[in-house]
C-alpha atoms as a PDB file:
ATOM      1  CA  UNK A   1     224.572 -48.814  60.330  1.00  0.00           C
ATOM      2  CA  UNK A   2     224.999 -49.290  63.718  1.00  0.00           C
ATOM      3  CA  UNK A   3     227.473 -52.337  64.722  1.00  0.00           C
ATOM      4  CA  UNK A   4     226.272 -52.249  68.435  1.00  0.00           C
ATOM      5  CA  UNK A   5     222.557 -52.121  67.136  1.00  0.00           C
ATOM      6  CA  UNK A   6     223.207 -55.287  64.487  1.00  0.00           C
ATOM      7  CA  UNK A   7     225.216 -57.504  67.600  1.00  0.00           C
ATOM      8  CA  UNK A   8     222.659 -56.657  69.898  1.00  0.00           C
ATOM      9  CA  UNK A   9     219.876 -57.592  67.530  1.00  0.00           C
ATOM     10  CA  UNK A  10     221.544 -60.982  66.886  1.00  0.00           C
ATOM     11  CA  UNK A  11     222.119 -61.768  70.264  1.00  0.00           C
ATOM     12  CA  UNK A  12     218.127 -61.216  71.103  1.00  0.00           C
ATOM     13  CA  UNK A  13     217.230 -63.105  67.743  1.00  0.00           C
ATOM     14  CA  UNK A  14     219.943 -66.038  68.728  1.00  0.00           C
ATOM     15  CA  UNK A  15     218.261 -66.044  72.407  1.00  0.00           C
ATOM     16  CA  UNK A  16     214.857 -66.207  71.539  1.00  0.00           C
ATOM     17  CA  UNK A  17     215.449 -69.504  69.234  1.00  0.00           C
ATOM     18  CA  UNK A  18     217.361 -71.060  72.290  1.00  0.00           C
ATOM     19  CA  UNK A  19     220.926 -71.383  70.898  1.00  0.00           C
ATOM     20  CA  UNK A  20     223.931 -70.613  72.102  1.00  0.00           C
ATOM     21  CA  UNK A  21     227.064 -68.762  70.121  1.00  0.00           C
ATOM     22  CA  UNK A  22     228.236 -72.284  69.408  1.00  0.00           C
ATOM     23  CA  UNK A  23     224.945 -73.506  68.324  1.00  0.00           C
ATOM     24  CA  UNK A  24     224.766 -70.337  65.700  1.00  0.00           C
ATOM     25  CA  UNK A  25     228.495 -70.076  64.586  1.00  0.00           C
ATOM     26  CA  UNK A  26     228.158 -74.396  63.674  1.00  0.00           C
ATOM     27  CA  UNK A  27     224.958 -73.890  61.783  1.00  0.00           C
ATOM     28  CA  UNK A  28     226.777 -71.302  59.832  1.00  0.00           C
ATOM     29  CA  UNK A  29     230.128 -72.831  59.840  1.00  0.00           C
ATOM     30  CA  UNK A  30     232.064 -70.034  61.593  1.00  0.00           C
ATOM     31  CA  UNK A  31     233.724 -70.251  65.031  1.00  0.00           C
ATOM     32  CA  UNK A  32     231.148 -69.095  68.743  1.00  0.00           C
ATOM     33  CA  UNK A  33     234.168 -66.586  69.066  1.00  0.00           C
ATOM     34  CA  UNK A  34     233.223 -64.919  65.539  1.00  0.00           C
ATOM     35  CA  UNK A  35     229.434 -64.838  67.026  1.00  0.00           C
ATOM     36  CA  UNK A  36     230.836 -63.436  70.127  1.00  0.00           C
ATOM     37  CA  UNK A  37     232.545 -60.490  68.052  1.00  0.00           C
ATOM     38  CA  UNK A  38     229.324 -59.603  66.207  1.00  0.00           C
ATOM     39  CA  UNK A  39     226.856 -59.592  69.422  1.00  0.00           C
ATOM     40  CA  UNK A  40     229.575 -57.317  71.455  1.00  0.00           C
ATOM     41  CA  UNK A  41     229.417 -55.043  68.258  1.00  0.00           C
ATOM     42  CA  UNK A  42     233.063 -55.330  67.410  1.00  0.00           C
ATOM     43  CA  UNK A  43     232.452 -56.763  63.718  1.00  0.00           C
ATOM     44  CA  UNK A  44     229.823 -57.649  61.613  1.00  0.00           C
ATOM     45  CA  UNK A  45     229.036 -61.135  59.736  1.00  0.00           C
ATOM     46  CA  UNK A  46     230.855 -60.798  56.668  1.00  0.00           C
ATOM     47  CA  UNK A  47     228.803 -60.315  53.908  1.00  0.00           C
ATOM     48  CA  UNK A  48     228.337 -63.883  52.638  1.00  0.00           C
ATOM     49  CA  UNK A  49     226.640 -65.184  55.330  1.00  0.00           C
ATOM     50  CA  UNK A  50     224.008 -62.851  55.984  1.00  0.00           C
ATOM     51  CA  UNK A  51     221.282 -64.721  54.049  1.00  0.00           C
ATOM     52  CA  UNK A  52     222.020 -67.528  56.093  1.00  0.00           C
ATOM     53  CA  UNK A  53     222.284 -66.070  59.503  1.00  0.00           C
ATOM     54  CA  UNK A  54     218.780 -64.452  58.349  1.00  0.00           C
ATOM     55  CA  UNK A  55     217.679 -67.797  57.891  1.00  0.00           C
ATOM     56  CA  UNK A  56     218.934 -69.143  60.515  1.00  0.00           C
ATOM     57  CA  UNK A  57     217.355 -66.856  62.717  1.00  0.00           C
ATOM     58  CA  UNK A  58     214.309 -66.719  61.038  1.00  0.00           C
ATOM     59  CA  UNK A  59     213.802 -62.947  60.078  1.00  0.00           C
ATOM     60  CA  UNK A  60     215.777 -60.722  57.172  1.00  0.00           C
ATOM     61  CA  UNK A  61     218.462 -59.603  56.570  1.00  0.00           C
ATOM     62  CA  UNK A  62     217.463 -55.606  57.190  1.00  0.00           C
ATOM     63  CA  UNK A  63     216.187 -56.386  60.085  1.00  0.00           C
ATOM     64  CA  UNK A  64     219.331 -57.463  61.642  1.00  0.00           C
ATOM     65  CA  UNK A  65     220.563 -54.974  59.457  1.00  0.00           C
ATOM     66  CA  UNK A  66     218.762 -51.860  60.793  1.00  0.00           C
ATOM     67  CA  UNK A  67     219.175 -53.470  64.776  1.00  0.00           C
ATOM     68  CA  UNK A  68     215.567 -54.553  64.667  1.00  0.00           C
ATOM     69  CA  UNK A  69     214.282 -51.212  63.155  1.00  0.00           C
ATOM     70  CA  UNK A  70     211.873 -51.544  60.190  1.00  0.00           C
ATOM     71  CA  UNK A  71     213.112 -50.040  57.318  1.00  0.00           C
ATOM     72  CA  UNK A  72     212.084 -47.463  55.732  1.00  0.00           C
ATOM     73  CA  UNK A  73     210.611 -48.097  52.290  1.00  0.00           C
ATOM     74  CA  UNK A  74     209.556 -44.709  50.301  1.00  0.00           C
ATOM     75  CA  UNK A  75     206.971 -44.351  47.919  1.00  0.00           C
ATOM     76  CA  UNK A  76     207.847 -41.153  46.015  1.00  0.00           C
ATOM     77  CA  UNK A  77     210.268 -37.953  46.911  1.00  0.00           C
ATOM     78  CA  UNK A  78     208.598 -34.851  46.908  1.00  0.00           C
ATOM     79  CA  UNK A  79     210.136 -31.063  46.599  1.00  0.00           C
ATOM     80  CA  UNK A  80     209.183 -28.050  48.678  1.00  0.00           C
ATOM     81  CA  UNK A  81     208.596 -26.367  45.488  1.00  0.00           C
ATOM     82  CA  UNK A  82     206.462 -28.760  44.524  1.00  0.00           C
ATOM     83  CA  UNK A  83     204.011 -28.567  47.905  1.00  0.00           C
ATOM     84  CA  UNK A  84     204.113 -24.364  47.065  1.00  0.00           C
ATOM     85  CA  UNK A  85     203.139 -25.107  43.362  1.00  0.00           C
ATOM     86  CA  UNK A  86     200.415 -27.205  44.570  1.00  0.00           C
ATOM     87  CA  UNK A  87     198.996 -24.667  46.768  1.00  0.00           C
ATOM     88  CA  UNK A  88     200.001 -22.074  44.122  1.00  0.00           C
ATOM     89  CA  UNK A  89     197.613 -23.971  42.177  1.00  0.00           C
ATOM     90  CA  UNK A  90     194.516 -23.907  43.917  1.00  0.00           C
ATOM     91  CA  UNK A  91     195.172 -20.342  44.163  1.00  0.00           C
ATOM     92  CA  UNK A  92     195.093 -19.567  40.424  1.00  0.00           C
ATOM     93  CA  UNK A  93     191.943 -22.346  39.991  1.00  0.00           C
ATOM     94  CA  UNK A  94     190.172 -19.426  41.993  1.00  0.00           C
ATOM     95  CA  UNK A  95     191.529 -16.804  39.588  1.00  0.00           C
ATOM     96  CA  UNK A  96     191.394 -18.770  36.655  1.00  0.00           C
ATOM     97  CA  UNK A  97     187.755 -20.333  36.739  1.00  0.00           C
ATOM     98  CA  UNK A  98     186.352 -17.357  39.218  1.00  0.00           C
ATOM     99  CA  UNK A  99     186.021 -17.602  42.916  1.00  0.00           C
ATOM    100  CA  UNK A 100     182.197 -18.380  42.615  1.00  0.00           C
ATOM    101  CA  UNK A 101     182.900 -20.808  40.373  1.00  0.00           C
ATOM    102  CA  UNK A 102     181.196 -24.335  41.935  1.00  0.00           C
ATOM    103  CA  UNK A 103     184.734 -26.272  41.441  1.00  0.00           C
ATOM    104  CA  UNK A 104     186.743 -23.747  43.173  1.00  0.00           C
ATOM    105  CA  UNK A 105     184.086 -23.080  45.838  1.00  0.00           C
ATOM    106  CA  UNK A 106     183.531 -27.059  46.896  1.00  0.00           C
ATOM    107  CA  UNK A 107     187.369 -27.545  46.395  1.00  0.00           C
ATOM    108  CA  UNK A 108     187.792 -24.620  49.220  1.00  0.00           C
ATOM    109  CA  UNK A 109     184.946 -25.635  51.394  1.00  0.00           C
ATOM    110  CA  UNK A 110     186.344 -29.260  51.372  1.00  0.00           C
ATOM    111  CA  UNK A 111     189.817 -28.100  52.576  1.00  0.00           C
ATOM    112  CA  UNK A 112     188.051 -25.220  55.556  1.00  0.00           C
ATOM    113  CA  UNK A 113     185.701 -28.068  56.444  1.00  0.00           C
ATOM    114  CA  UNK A 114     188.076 -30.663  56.781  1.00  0.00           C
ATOM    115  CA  UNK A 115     191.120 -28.831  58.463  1.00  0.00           C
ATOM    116  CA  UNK A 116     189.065 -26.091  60.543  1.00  0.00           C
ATOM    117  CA  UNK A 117     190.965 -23.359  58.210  1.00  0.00           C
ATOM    118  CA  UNK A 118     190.595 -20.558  55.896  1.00  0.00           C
ATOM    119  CA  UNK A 119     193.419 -21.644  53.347  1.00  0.00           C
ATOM    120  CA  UNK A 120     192.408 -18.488  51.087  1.00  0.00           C
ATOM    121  CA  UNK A 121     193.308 -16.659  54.190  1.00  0.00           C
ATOM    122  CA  UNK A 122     196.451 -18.604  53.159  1.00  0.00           C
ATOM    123  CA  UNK A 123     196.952 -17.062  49.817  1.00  0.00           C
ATOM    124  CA  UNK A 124     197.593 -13.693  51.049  1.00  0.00           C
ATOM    125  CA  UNK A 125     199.513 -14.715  54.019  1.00  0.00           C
ATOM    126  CA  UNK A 126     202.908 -15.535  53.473  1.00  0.00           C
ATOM    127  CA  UNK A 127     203.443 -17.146  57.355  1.00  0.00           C
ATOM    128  CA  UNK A 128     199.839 -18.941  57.091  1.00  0.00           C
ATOM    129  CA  UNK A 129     200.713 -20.304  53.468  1.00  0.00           C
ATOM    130  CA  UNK A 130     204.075 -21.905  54.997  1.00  0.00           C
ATOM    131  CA  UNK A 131     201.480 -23.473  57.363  1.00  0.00           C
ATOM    132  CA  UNK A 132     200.085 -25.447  54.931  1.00  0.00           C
ATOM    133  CA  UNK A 133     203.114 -25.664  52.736  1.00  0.00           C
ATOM    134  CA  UNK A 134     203.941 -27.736  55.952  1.00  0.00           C
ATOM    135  CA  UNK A 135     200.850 -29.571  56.535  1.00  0.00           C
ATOM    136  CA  UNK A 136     201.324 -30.526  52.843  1.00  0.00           C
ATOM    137  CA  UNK A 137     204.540 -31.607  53.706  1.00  0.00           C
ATOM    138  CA  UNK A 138     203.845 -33.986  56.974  1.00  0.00           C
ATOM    139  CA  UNK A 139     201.086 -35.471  55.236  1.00  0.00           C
ATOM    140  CA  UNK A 140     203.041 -36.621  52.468  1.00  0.00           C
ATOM    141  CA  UNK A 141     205.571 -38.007  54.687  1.00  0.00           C
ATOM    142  CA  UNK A 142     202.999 -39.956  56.373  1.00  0.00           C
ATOM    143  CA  UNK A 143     201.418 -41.654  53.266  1.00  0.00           C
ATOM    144  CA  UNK A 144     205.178 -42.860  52.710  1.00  0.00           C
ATOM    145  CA  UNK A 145     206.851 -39.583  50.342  1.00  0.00           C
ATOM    146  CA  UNK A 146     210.424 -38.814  50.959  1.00  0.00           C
ATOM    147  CA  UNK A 147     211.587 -35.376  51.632  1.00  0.00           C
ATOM    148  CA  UNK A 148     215.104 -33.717  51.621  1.00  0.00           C
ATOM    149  CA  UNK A 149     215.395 -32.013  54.784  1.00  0.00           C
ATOM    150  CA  UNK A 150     218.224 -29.596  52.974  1.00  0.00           C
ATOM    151  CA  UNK A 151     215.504 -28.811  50.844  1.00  0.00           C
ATOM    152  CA  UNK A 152     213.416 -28.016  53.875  1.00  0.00           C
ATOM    153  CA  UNK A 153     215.825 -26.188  55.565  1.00  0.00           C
ATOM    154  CA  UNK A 154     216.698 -23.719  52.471  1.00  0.00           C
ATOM    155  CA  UNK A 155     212.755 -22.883  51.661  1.00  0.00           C
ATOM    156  CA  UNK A 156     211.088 -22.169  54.924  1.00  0.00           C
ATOM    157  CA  UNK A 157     211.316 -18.939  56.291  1.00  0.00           C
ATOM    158  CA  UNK A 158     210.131 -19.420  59.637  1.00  0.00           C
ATOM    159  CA  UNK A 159     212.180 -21.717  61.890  1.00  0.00           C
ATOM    160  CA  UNK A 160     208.672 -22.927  63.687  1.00  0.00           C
ATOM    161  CA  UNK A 161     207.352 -24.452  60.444  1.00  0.00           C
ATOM    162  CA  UNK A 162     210.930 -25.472  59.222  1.00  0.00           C
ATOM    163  CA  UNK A 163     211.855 -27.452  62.227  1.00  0.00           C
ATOM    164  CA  UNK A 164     208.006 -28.972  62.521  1.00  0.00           C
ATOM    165  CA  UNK A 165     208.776 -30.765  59.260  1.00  0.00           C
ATOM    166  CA  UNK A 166     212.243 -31.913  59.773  1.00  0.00           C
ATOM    167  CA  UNK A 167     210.902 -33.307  63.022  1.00  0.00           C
ATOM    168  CA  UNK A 168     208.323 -35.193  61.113  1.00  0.00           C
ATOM    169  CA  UNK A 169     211.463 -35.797  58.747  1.00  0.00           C
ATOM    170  CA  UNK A 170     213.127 -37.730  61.830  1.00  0.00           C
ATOM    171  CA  UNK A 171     209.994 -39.163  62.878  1.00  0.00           C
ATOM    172  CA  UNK A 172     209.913 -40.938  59.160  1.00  0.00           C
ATOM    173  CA  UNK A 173     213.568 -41.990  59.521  1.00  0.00           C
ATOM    174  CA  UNK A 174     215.004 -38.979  57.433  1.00  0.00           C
ATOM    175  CA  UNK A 175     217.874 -37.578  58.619  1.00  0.00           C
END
């Protein structure tokens, strides 16, 4: 948490509503020099008063929280092992129901089709199948998944693909 962030937040929020630091710190029942403190950064509202300066203020408590930043909410934490497994999967569907097999071939043509790919090119590629280990990756993180970017960092090989997803990582407010 960012003390400048939260003071600065509060002072926009308490400026937009039209009051002053005396205006907020009566309403909450502390003194304008308190309010003063908080907008300069120097401390934050002590705990208690939070909901109330939220309410006051009309918005939430993260969001003077997090300095105006949304935050982040995840919906699930993926592994890097897992993304490989995946793809390790659709690998052995090919050997395990036969690569002319109707699943396995609409399955692969969905993937080519859609991505502009070969991704069986994939399976004996070990670069091209970090590729998509990757892509697997990103998209997670965009439908809302959580990722350990030490977990990134100790399974990808090549520092291209590696640093693509922890940038995506940062994008998604991982650090």
């Amino acid at each position: 948490m960012n003390m400048q962030s939260v003071g600065t937040q509060i002072a926009t929020l308490r400026k937009n509503k039209g009051m002053t630091q005396n205006d907020l710190g009566e309403r909450l029942g502390v003194t304008f020099q308190a309010v003063s403190k908080w907008e300069r950064g120097e401390t934050l509202p002590d705990v208690t008063l939070l909901v109330d300066l939220a309410n006051v203020l009309e918005t939430t408590t993260d969001f003077i929280l997090n300095g105006g930043e949304k935050a982040m909410t995840y919906h699930g934490k993926i592994t890097v092992s897992d993304m490989i497994d995946g793809l390790r999967c659709l690998e052995n569907m090919g050997k395990l129901l036969g690569k002319q097999n109707l699943i396995y071939r609409h399955a692969i043509r969905g993937i080519n089709e859609s991505m502009n790919t070969d991704i069986e090119e994939a399976f004996t590629n070990d670069s091209y199948f970090e590729c998509f280990v990757a892509e697997a990756i990103i998209q997670n993180l965009k439908a809302g998944a959580y990722v350990d970017p030490t977990d990134v960092k100790i399974h990808f090989k090549h520092e291209y693909y590696r640093n693509l997803v922890l940038e995506h990582c940062k994008k998604y407010g991982i650090k």
